[in-house]
Short mmCIF file of C-alpha atoms in Angstrom, two decimals:
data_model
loop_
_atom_site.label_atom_id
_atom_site.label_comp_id
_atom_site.label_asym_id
_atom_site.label_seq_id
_atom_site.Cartn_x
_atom_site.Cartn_y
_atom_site.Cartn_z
CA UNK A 92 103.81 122.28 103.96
CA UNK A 93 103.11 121.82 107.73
CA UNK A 94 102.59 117.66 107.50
CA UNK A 95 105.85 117.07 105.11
CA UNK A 96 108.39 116.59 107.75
CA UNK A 97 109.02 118.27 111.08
CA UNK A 98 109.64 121.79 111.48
CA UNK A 99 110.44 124.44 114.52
CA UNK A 100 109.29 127.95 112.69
CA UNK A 101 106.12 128.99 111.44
CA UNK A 102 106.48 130.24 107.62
CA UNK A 103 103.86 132.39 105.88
CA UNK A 104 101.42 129.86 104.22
CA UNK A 105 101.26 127.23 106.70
CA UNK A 106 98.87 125.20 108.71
CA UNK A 107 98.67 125.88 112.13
CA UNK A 108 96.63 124.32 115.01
CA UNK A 109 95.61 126.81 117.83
CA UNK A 110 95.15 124.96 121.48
CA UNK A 111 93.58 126.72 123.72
CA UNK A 112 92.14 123.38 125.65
CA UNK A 113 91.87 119.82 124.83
CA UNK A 114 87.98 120.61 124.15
CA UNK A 115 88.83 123.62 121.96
CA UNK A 116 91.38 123.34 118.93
CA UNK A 117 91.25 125.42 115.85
CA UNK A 118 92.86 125.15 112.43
CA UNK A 119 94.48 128.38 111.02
CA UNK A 120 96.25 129.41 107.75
CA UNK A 121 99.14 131.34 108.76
CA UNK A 122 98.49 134.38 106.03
CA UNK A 123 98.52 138.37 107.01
CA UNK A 124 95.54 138.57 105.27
CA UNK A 125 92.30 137.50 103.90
CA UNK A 126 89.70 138.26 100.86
CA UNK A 127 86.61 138.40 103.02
CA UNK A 128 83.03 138.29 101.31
CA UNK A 129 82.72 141.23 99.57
CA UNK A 130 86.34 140.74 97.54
CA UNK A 131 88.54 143.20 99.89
CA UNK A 132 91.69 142.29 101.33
CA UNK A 133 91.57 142.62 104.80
CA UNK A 134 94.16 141.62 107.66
CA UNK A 135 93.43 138.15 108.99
CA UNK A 136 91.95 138.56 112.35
CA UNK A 137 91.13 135.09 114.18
CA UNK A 138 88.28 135.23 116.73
CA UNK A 139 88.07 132.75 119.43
CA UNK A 140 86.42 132.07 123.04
CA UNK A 141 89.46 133.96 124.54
CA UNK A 142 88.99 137.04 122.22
CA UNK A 143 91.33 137.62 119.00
CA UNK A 144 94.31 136.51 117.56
CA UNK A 145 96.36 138.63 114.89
CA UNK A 146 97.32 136.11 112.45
CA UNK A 147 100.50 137.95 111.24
CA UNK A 148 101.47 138.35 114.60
CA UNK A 149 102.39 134.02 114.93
CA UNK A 150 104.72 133.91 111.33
CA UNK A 151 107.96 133.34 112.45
CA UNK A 152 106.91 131.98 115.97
CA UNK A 153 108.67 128.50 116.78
CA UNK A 154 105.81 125.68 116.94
CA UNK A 155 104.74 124.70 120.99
CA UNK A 156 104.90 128.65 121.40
CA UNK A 157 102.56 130.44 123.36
CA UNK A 158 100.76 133.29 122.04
CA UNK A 159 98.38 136.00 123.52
CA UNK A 160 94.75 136.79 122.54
CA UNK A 161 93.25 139.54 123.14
CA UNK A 162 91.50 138.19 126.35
CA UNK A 163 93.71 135.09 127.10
CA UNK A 164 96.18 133.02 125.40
CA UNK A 165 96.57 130.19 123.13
CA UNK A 166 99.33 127.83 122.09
CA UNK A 167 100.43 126.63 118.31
CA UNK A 168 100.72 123.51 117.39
CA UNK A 169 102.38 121.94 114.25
CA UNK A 170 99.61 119.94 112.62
CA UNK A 171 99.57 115.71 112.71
CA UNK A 172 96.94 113.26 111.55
CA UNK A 173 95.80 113.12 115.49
CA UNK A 174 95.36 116.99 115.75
CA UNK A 175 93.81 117.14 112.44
CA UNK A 176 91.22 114.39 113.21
CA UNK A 177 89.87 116.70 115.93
CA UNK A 178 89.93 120.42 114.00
CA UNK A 179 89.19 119.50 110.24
CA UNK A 180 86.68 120.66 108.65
CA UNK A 181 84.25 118.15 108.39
CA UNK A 182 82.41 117.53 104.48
CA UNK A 183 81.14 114.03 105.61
CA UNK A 184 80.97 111.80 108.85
CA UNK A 185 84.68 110.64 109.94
CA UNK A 186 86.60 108.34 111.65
CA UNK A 187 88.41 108.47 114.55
CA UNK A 188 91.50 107.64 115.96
CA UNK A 189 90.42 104.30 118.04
CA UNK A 190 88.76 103.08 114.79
CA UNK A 191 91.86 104.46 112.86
CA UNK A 192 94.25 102.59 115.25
CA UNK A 193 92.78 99.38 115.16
CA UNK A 194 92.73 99.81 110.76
CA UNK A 195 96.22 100.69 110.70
CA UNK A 196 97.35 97.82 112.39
CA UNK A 197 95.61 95.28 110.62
CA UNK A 198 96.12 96.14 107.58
CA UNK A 199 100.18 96.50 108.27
CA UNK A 200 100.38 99.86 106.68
CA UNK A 201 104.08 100.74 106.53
CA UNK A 202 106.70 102.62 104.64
CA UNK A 203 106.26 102.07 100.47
CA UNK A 204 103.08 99.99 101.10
CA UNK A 205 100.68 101.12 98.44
CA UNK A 206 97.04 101.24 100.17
CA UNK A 207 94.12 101.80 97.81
CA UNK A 208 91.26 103.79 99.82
CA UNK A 209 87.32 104.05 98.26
CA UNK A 210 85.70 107.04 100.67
CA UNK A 211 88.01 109.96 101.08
CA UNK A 212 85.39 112.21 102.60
CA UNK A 213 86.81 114.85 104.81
CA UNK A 214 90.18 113.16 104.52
CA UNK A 215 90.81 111.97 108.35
CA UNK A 216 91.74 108.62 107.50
CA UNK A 217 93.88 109.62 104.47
CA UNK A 218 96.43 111.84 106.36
CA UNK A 219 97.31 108.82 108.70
CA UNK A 220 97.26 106.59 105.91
CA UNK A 221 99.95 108.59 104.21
CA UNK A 222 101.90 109.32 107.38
CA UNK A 223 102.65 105.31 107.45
CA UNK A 224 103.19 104.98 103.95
CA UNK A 225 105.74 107.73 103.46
CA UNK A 226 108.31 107.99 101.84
CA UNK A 227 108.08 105.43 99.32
CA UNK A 228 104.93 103.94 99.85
CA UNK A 229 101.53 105.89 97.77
CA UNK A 230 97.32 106.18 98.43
CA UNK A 231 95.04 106.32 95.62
CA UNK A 232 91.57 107.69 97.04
CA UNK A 233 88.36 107.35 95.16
CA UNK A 234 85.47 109.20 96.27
CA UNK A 235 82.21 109.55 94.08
CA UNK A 236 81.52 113.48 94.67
CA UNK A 237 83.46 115.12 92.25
CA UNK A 238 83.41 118.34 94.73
CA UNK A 239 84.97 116.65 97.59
CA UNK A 240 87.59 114.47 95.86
CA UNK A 241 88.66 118.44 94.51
CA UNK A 242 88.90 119.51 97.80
CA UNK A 243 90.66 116.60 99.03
CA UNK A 244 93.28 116.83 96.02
CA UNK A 245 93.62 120.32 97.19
CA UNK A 246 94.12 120.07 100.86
CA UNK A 247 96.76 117.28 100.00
CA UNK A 248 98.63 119.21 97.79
CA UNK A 249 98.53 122.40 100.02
CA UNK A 250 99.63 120.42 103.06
CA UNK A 251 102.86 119.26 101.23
CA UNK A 252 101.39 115.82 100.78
CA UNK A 253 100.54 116.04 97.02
CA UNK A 254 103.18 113.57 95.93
CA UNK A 255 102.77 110.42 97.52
CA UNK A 256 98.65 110.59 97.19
CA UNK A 257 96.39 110.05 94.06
CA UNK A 258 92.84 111.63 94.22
CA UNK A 259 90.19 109.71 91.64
CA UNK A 260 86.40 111.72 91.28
CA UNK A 261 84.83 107.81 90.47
CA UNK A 262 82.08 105.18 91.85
CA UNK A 263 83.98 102.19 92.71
CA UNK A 264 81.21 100.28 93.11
CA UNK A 265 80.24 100.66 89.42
CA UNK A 266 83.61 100.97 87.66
CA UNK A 267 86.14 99.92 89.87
CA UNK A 268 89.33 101.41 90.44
CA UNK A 269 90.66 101.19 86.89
CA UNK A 270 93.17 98.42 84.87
CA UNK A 271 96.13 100.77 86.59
CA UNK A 272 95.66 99.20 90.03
CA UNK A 273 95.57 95.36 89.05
CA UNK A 274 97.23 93.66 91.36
CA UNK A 275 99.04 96.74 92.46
CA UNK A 276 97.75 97.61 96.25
CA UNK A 277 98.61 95.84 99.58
CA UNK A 278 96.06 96.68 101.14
CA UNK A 279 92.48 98.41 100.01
CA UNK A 280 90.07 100.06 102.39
CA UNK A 281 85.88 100.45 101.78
CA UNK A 282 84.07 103.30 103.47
CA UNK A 283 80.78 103.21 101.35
CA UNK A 284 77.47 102.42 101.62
CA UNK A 285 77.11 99.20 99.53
CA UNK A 286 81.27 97.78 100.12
CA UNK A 287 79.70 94.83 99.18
CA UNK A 288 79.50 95.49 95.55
CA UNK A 289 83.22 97.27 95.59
CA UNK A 290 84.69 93.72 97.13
CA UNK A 291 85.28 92.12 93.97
CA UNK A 292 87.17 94.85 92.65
CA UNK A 293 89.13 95.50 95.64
CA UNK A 294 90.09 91.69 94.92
CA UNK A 295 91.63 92.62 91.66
CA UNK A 296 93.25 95.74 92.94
CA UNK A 297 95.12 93.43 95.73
CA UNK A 298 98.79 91.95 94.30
CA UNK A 299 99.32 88.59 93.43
CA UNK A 300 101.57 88.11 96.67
CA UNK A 301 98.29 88.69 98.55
CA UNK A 302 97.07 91.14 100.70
CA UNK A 303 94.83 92.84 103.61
CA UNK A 304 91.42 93.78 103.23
CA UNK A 305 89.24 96.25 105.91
CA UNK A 306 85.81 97.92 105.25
CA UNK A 307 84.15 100.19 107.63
CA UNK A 308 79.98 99.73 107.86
CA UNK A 309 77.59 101.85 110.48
CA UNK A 310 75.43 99.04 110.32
CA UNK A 311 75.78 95.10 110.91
CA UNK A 312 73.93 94.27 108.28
CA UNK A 313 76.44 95.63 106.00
CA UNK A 314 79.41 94.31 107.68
CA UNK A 315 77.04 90.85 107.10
CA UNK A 316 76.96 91.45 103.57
CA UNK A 317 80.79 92.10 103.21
CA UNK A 318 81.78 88.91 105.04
CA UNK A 319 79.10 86.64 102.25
CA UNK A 320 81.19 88.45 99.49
CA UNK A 321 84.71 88.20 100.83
CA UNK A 322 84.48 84.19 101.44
CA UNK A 323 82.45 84.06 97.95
CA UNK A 324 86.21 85.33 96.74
CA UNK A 325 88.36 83.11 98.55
CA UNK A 326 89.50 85.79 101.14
CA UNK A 327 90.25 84.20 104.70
CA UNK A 328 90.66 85.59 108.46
CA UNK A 329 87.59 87.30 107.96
CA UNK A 330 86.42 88.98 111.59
CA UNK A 331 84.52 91.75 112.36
CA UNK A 332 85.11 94.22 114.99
CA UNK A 333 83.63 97.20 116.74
CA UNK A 334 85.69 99.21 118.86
CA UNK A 335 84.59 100.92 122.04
CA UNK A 336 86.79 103.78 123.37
CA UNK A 337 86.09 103.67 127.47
CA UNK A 338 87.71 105.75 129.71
CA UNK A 339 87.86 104.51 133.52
CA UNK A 340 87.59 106.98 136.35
CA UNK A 341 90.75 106.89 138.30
CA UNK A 342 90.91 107.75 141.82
CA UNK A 343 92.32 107.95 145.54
CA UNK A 344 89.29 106.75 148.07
CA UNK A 345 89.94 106.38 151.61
CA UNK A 346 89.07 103.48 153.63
CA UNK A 347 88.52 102.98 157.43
CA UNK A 348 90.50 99.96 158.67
CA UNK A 349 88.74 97.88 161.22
CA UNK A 350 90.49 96.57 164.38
CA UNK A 351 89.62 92.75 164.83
CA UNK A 352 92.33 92.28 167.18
CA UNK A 353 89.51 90.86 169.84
CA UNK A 354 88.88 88.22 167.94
CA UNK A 355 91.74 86.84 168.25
CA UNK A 356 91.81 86.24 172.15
CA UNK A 357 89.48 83.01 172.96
CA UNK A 358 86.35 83.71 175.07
CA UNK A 359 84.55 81.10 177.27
CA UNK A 360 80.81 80.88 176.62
CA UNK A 361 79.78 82.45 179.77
CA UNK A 362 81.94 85.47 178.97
CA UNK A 363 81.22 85.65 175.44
CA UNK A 364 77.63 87.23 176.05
CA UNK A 365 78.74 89.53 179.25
CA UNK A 366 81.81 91.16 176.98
CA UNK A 367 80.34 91.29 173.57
CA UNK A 368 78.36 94.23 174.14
CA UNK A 369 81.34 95.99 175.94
CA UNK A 370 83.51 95.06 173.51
CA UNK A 371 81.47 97.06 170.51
CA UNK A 372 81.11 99.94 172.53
CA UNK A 373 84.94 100.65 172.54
CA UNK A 374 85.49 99.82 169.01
CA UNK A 375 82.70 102.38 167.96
CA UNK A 376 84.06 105.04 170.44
CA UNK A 377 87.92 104.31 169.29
CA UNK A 378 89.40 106.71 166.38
CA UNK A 379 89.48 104.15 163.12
CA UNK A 380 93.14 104.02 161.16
CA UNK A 381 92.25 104.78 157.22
CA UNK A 382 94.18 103.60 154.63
CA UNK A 383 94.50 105.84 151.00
CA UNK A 384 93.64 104.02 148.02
CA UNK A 385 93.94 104.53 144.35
CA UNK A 386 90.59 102.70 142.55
CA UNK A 387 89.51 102.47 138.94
CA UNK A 388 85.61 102.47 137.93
CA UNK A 389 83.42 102.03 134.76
CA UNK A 390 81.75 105.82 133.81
CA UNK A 391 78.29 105.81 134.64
CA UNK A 392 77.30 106.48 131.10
CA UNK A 393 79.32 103.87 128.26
CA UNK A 394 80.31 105.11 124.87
CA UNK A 395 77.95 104.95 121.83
CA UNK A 396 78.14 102.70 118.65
CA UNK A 397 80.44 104.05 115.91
CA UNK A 398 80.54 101.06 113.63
CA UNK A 399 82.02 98.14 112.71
CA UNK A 400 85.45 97.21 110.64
CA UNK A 401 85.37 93.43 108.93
CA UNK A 402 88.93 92.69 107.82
CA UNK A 403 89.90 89.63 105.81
CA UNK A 404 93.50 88.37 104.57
CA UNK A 405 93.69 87.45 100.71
CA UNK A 406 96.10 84.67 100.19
CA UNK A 407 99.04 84.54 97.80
CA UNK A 408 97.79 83.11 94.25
CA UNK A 409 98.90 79.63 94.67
CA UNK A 410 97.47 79.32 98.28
CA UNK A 411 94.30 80.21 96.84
#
């Protein structure tokens, strides 16, 4: 029940992120014990970089607490769609929180929107999804492998989120996402590999009053595709995007400060030559002033290609 609502203890049961850097995060059940391979109850002993962790030993711990490990310590963390992102474990490719960001702002996901999402995968996207439409709002999920949308269903309903999500085993792109969602959604996401075929059901899915549209492609040729159908179905706005996540190099350089003071003092032409060369000398010899100064740079090395997100507004019936 850890991503319900806000909590200080750690109950039996729960899920738990273990920080031990911002490169190394784990996710941890909170249970005294495990059934390990062979079908024998055994007490649940976590192993990390920094040695163990006895798992019954954090139940009752407040979240942000630190505990020890058996050759360092670690810290636990109450789980949110940001921590999650970076510890689940991973049944397909993801996406991550600057593509997740930039999604959740154009489509205006808020409280009691109802979002319709084709590609629930490892379920990244669907825990921030629900976070913003909570407590009214609701998700229906499609994906097309019958095994994952069962885990999915399951991970929602063991992380307390079971209520306000919907988990369909179906291929949009053949049989759309049923006569239930007509008009219902306000906003429909595509992660697939053909979104163009799911567009013109994600155009009956979207209500009457109109709606947002986003679908996530690897490739540009895709994205290409998606934009042809979308303005085949009236949609407007349409724009693609790809976002690049840079992070500048900040820091304090020191500068010498030159003394050009000479230059200001007017010099005849016959003393000009005679001085110049005097003049150098003591600047060169003369301790230089430096002045401290805090600089941003580019990395060396820029971030790679994650893919692009075409979004598109659908107009209200009679605008259409």
């Amino acid at each position: 029940m850890s991503f319900l609502k806000p909590k200080d203890v750690i109950d039996e049961g729960d899920t738990v992120i273990l920080y031990i850097s911002v490169n190394s995060m784990h996710v941890i059940e909170a249970t005294p014990t495990i059934v390990n391979k062979k079908g024998e109850t055994i007490e649940h002993i976590f192993q990390t970089s920094f040695g163990a962790l006895k798992v019954r030993n954090i139940i009752g711990v407040k979240y942000g607490s630190r505990v020890e490990l058996s050759k360092g310590y670690a810290f636990v963390l109450l789980p949110n769609p940001e921590l999650w992102t970076q510890t689940l474990p991973h049944r397909t490719q993801i996406i991550y929180t600057p593509d997740i960001s930039m999604i959740l702002h154009q489509l205006e996901v808020r409280p009691g929107s109802i979002v319709v999402e084709s590609g629930t995968g490892s379920g990244s996207l669907s825990h921030y999804l629900l976070r913003a439409v909570k407590p009214h709002g609701h998700l229906h999920t499609f994906d097309f492998h019958e095994a994952r949308a069962n885990q999915a269903r399951d991970e929602f309903q063991h992380h307390g989120l079971g209520d306000f999500v919907t988990v369909y085993h179906r291929d949009v792109c053949e049989n759309g996402f049923g006569e239930e969602l007509d008009g219902k959604a306000d906003a429909v996401f595509l992660d697939l590999p053909a979104p163009q075929l799911a567009v013109p059901h994600a155009f009956k899915a979207l209500k009457a009053s109109g709606g947002r549209f986003c679908s996530f492609s690897p490739c540009i040729e895709q994205s290409q595709r998606v934009c042809v159908a979308l303005q085949e179905l009236g949609f407007t706005e349409i724009q693609s995007y790809e976002i690049l996540q840079q992070e500048d190099i900040v820091k304090t350089k020191t500068f010498p400060i030159m003394d050009l003071e000479f230059l200001k003092t007017k010099k005849t032409a016959s003393s000009e030559e005679e001085n110049s060369e005097k003049d150098l000398t003591k600047i060169l010899k003369q301790p230089r002033d430096t002045i401290k100064v805090l600089t941003s740079s580019a990395p060396p090395t820029q971030p790679g290609h994650t893919g692009f997100l075409t979004f598109a507004t659908l107009q209200p019936a009679f605008a259409r």
